[in-house]
Short mmCIF file of C-alpha atoms in Angstrom, two decimals:
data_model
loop_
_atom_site.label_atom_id
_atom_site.label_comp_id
_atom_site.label_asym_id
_atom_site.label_seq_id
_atom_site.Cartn_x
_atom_site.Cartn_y
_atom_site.Cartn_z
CA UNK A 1 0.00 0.00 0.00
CA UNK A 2 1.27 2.98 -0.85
CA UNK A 3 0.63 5.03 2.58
CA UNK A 4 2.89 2.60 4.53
CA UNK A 5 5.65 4.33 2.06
CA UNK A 6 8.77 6.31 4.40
CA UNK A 7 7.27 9.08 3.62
CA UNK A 8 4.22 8.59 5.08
CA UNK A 9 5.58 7.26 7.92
CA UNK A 10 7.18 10.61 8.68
CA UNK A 11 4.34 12.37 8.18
CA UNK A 12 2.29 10.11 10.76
CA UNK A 13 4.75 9.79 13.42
CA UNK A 14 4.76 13.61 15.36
CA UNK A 15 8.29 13.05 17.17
CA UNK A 16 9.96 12.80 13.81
CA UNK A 17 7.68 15.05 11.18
CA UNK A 18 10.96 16.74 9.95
CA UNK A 19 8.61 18.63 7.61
CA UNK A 20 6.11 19.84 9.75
CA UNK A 21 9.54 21.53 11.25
CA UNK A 22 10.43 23.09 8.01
CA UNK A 23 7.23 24.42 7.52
CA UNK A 24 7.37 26.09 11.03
CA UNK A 25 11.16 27.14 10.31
CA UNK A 26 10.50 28.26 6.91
CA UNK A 27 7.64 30.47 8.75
CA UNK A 28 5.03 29.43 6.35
CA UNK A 29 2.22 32.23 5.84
CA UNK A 30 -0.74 31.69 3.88
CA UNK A 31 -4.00 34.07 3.25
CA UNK A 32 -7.42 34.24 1.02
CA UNK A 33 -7.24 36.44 -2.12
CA UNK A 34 -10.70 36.07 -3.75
CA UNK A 35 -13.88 34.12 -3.44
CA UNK A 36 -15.43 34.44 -6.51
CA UNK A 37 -18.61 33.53 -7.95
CA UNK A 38 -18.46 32.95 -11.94
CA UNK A 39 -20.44 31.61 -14.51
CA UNK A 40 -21.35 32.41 -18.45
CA UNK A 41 -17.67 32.59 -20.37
CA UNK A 42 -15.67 33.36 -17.73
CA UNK A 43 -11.88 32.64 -17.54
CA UNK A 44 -9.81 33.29 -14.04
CA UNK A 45 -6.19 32.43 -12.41
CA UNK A 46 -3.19 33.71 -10.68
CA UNK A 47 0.05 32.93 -12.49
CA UNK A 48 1.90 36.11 -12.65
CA UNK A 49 1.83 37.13 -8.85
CA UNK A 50 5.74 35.55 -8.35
CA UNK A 51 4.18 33.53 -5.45
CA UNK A 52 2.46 30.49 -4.67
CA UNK A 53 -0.95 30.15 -5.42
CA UNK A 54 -4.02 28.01 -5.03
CA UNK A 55 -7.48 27.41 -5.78
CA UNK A 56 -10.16 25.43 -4.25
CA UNK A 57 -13.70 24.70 -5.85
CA UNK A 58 -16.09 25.36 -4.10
CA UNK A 59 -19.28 24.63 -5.96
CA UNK A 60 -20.10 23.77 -9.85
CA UNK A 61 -17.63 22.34 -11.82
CA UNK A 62 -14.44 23.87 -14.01
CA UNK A 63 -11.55 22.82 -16.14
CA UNK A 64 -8.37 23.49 -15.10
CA UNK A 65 -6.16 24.96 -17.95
CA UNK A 66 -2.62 24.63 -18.02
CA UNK A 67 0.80 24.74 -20.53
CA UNK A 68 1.96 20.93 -20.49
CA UNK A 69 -0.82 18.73 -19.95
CA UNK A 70 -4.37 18.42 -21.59
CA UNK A 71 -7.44 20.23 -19.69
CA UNK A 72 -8.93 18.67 -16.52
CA UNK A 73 -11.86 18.46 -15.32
CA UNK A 74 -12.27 20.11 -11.90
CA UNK A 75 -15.87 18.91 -9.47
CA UNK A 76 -16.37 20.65 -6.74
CA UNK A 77 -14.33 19.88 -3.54
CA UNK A 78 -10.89 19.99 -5.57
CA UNK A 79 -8.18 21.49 -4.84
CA UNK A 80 -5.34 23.10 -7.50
CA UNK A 81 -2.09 24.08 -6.17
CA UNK A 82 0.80 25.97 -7.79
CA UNK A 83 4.49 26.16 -5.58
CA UNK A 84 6.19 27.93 -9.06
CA UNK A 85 3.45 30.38 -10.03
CA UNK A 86 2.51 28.35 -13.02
CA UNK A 87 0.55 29.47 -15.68
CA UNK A 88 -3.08 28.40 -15.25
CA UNK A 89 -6.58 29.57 -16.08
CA UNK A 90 -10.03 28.15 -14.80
CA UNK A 91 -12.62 28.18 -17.46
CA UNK A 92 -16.39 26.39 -18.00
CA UNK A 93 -15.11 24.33 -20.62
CA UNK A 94 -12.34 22.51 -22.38
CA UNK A 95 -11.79 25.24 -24.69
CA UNK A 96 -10.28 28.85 -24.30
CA UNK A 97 -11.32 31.77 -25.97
CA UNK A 98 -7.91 33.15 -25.58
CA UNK A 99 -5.75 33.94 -22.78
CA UNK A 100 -7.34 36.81 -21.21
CA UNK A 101 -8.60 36.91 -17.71
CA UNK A 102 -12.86 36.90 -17.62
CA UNK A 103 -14.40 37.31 -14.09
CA UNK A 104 -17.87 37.55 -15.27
CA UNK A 105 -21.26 36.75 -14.37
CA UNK A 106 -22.97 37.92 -16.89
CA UNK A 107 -24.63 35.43 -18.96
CA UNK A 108 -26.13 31.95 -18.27
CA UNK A 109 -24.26 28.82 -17.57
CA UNK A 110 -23.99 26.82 -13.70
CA UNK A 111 -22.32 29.25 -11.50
CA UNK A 112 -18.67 28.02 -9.87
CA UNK A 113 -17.15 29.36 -6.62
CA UNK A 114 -13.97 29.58 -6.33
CA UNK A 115 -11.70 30.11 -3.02
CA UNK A 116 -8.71 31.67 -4.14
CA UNK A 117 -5.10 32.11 -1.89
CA UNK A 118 -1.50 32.35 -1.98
CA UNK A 119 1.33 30.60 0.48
CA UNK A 120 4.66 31.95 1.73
CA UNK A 121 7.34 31.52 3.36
CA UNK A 122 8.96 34.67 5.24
CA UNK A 123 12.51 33.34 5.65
CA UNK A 124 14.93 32.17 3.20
CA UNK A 125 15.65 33.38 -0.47
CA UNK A 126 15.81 28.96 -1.21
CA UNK A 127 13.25 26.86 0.73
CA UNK A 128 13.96 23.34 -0.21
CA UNK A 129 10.32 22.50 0.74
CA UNK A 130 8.97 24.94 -2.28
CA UNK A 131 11.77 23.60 -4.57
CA UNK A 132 10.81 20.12 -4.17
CA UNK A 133 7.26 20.59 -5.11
CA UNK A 134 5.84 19.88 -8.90
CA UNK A 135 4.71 23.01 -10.76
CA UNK A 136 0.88 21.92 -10.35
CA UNK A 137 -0.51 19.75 -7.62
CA UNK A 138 -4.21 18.51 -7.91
CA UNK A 139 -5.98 17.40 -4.93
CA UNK A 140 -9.52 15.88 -6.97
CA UNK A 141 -12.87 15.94 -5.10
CA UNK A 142 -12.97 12.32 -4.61
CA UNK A 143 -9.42 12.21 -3.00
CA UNK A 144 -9.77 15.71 -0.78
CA UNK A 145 -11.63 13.99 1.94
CA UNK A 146 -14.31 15.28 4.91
CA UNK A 147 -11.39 17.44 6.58
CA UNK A 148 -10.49 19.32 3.89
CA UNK A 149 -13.52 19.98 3.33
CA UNK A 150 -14.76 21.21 6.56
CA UNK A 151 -11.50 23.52 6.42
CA UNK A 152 -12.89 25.09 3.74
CA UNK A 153 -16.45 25.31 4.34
CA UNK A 154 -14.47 27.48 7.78
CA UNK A 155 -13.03 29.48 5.24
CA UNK A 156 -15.75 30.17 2.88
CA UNK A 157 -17.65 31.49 6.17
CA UNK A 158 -14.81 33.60 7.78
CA UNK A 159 -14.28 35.48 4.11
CA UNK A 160 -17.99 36.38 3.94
CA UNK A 161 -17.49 38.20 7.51
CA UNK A 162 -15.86 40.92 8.63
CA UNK A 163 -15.28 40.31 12.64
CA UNK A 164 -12.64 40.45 14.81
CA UNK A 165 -9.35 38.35 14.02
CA UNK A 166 -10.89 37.12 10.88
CA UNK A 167 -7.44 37.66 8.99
CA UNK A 168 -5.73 35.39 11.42
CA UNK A 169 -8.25 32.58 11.33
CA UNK A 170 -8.18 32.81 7.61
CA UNK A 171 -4.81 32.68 7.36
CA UNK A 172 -3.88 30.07 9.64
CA UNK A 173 -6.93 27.72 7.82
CA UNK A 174 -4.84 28.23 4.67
CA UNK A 175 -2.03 27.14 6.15
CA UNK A 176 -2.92 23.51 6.36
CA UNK A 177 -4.82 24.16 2.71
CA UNK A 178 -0.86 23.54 1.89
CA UNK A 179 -0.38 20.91 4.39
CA UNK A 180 -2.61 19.34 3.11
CA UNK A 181 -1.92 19.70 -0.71
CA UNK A 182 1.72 18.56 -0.07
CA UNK A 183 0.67 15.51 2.10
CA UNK A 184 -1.57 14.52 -0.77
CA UNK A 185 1.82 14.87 -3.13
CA UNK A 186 3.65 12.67 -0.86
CA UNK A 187 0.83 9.69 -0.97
CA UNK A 188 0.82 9.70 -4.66
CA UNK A 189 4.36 10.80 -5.79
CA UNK A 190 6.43 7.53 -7.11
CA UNK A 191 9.37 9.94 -7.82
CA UNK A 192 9.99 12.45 -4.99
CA UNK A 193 12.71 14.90 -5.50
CA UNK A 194 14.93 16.96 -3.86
CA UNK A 195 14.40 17.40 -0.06
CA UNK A 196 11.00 15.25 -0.28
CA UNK A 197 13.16 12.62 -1.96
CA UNK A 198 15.78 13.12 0.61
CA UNK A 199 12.89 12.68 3.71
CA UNK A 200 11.72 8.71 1.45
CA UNK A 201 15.20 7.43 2.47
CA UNK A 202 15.69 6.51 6.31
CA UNK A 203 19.27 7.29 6.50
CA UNK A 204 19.00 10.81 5.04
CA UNK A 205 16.54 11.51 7.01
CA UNK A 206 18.16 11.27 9.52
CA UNK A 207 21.42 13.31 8.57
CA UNK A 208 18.84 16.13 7.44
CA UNK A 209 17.23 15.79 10.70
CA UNK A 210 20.67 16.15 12.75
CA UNK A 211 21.04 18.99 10.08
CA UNK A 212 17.97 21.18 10.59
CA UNK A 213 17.29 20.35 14.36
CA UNK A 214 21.32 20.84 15.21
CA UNK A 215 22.38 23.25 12.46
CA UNK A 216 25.31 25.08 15.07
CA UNK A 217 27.39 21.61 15.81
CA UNK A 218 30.42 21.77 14.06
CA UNK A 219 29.31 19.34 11.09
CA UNK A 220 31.38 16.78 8.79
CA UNK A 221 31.21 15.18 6.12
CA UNK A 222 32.48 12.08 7.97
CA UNK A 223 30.10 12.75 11.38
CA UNK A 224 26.69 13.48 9.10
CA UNK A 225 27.73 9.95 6.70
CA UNK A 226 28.05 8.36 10.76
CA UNK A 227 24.33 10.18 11.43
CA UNK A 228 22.95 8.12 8.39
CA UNK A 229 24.90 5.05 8.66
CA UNK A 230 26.54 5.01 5.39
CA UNK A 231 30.34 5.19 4.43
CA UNK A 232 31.27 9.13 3.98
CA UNK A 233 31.05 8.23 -0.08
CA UNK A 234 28.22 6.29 -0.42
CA UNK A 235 26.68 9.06 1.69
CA UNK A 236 28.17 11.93 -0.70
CA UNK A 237 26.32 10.65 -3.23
CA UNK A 238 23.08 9.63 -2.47
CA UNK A 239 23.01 13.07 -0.95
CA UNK A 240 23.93 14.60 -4.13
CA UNK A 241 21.30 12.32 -6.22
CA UNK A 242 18.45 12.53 -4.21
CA UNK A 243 18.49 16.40 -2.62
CA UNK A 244 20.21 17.64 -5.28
CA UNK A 245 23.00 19.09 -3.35
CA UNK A 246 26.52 18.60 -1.20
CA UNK A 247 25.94 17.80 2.41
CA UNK A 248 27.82 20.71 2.71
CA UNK A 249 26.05 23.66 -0.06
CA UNK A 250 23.02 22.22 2.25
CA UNK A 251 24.09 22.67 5.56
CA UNK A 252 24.90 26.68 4.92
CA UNK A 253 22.12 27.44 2.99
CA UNK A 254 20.06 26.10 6.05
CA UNK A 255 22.76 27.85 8.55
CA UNK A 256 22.51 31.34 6.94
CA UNK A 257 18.46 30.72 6.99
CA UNK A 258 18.37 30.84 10.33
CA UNK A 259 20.98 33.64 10.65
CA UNK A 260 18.78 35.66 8.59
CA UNK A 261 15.79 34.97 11.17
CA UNK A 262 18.19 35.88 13.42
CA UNK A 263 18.70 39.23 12.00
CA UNK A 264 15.10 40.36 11.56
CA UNK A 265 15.60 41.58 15.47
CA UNK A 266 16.89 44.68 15.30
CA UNK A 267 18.54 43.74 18.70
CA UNK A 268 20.54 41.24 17.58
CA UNK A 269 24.10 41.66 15.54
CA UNK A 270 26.10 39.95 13.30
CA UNK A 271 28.21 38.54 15.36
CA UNK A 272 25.31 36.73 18.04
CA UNK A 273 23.96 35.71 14.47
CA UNK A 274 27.39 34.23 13.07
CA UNK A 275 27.96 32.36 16.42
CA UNK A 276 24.42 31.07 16.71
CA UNK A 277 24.56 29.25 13.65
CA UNK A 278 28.10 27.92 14.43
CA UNK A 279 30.57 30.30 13.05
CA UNK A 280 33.11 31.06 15.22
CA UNK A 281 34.92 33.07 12.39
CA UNK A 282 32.39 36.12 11.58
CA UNK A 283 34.95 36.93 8.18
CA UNK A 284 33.45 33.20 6.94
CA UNK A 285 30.13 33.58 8.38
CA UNK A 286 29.67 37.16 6.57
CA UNK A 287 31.27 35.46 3.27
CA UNK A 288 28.71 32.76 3.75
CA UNK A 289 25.70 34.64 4.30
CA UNK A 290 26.70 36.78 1.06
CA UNK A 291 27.27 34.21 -1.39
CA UNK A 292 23.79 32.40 -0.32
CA UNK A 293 21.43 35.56 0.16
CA UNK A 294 23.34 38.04 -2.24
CA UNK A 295 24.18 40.97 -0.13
CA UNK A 296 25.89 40.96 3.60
CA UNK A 297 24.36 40.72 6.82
CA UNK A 298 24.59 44.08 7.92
CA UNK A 299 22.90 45.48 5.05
CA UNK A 300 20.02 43.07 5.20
CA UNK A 301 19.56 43.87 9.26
CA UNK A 302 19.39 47.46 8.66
CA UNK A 303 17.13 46.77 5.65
CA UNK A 304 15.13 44.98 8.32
CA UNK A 305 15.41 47.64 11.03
CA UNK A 306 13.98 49.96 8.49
CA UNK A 307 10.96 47.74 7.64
CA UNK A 308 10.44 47.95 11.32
CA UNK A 309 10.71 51.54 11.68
CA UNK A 310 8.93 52.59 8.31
#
């Protein structure tokens, strides 16, 4: 069966959900756009925003338009998901009448709601949790389940409202919109890559787990390969296969993510940041943190401390 796959059994067992960490590291932040009511010749997406976007169906059905595969039919209850800002359009039929956006509801034809969001992540300029995701994930009707569906019907409610905290409770319900698009990837992907492909094999799980939960402990090659049981080059290279990186191009990009969480207080400096991640030389760390985010630390704190006081 497929659910008794590895990576379903790290997404069932809470003292070892690696990526339930990552999501909370990667401080994922999710919100409602739109909930639109179409119908006649109508035509609607996202692509274009540069961020992850996704739709959900609430009632009447749709086809679901994209550049590399044939249209699908979308029933209500589905869910559409794209990580890379893919182009899309939703449209009544099989056929487009061009490209252009339509948001009508002028004309007759069943009427389809749509719940429209986006998902983010507020730290790191590479999140190997986006990367590893396909440029379209479908979650159909028959496949999204009574949960998912009760999320939604929350949301549908809290966006028709206007109380108190209803930006928080409609964010955080998007939040495990994802979760739950992602965990329906991982049940029915035969070919995981990159980090999710990384999280399938038990012994790089673990070294990514030492990596991300331990991140300031003076790492090896040789003490990471001992973490997943391996030799240090059979580890190497099932490293390099599956994640699509060095052990070592990992480990800092991960390091000078948190340094840059670090450095969104305006109390703390480059140096508490450097030493936190496990730099004792603040030259390398500041070399580090350039070559991964593109500019130096103290330029992106006081970019920060301006954010703050702006």
């Amino acid at each position: 069966m497929m659910d008794q796959s590895p990576l379903m059994a790290l997404m069932r067992d809470p003292t070892d959900d690696l990526l339930s960490f990552l999501l909370g590291a990667y401080q994922l932040r999710a919100g409602v756009m739109t909930t639109p009511s179409l119908c006649a010749a109508w035509q609607f997406g996202t692509s274009g925003m540069r961020q992850a976007t996704f739709h959900y169906v609430a009632s009447g059905p749709c086809w679901l338009h994209t550049r590399h595969a044939p249209p699908l039919a979308l029933n209500a209850g589905a869910l559409v998901m794209f990580p890379h800002d893919a182009w899309h359009l939703l449209a009544p039929k099989p056929e487009l009448d061009g490209e252009d956006l339509r948001p009508t509801m002028e004309g007759d034809g069943p009427v389809t709601t749509l719940l429209c969001g986006y998902f983010e992540f507020l730290a790191g300029r590479f999140n190997p949790v986006i990367e590893a995701l396909p440029d379209v994930i479908v979650v159909p009707a028959v496949d999204a389940g009574g949960n998912l569906g009760m999320v939604v019907r929350v949301l549908m409610d809290e966006a028709r409202t206007d109380g108190i905290g209803t930006s928080s409770v409609l964010n955080k319900l998007a939040d495990t919109l994802f979760v739950m698009g992602v965990r329906h990837h991982l049940r029915h992907c035969d070919n995981p890559k990159g980090l999710l492909a990384g999280l399938a094999d038990p012994g790089l799980r673990r070294a990514l787990n030492a990596i991300h939960r331990r991140a300031s402990e003076n790492w090896t090659l040789e003490l990471l390969a001992r973490e997943a049981g391996m030799s240090r080059t059979t580890f190497a290279q099932r490293f390099a296969e599956h994640v699509g990186s060095t052990p070592s191009e990992y480990l800092t990009r991960w390091r000078m993510t948190q340094a840059e969480l670090i450095l969104r207080d305006p109390g703390m400096s480059v140096a508490h940041a450097a030493g936190q991640v496990g730099y004792d030389d603040e030259s390398a760390f500041r070399k580090a943190f350039k070559r991964v985010h593109g500019q130096a630390p103290g330029a992106l704190r006081r970019w920060f401390r301006s954010k703050l006081q702006g």
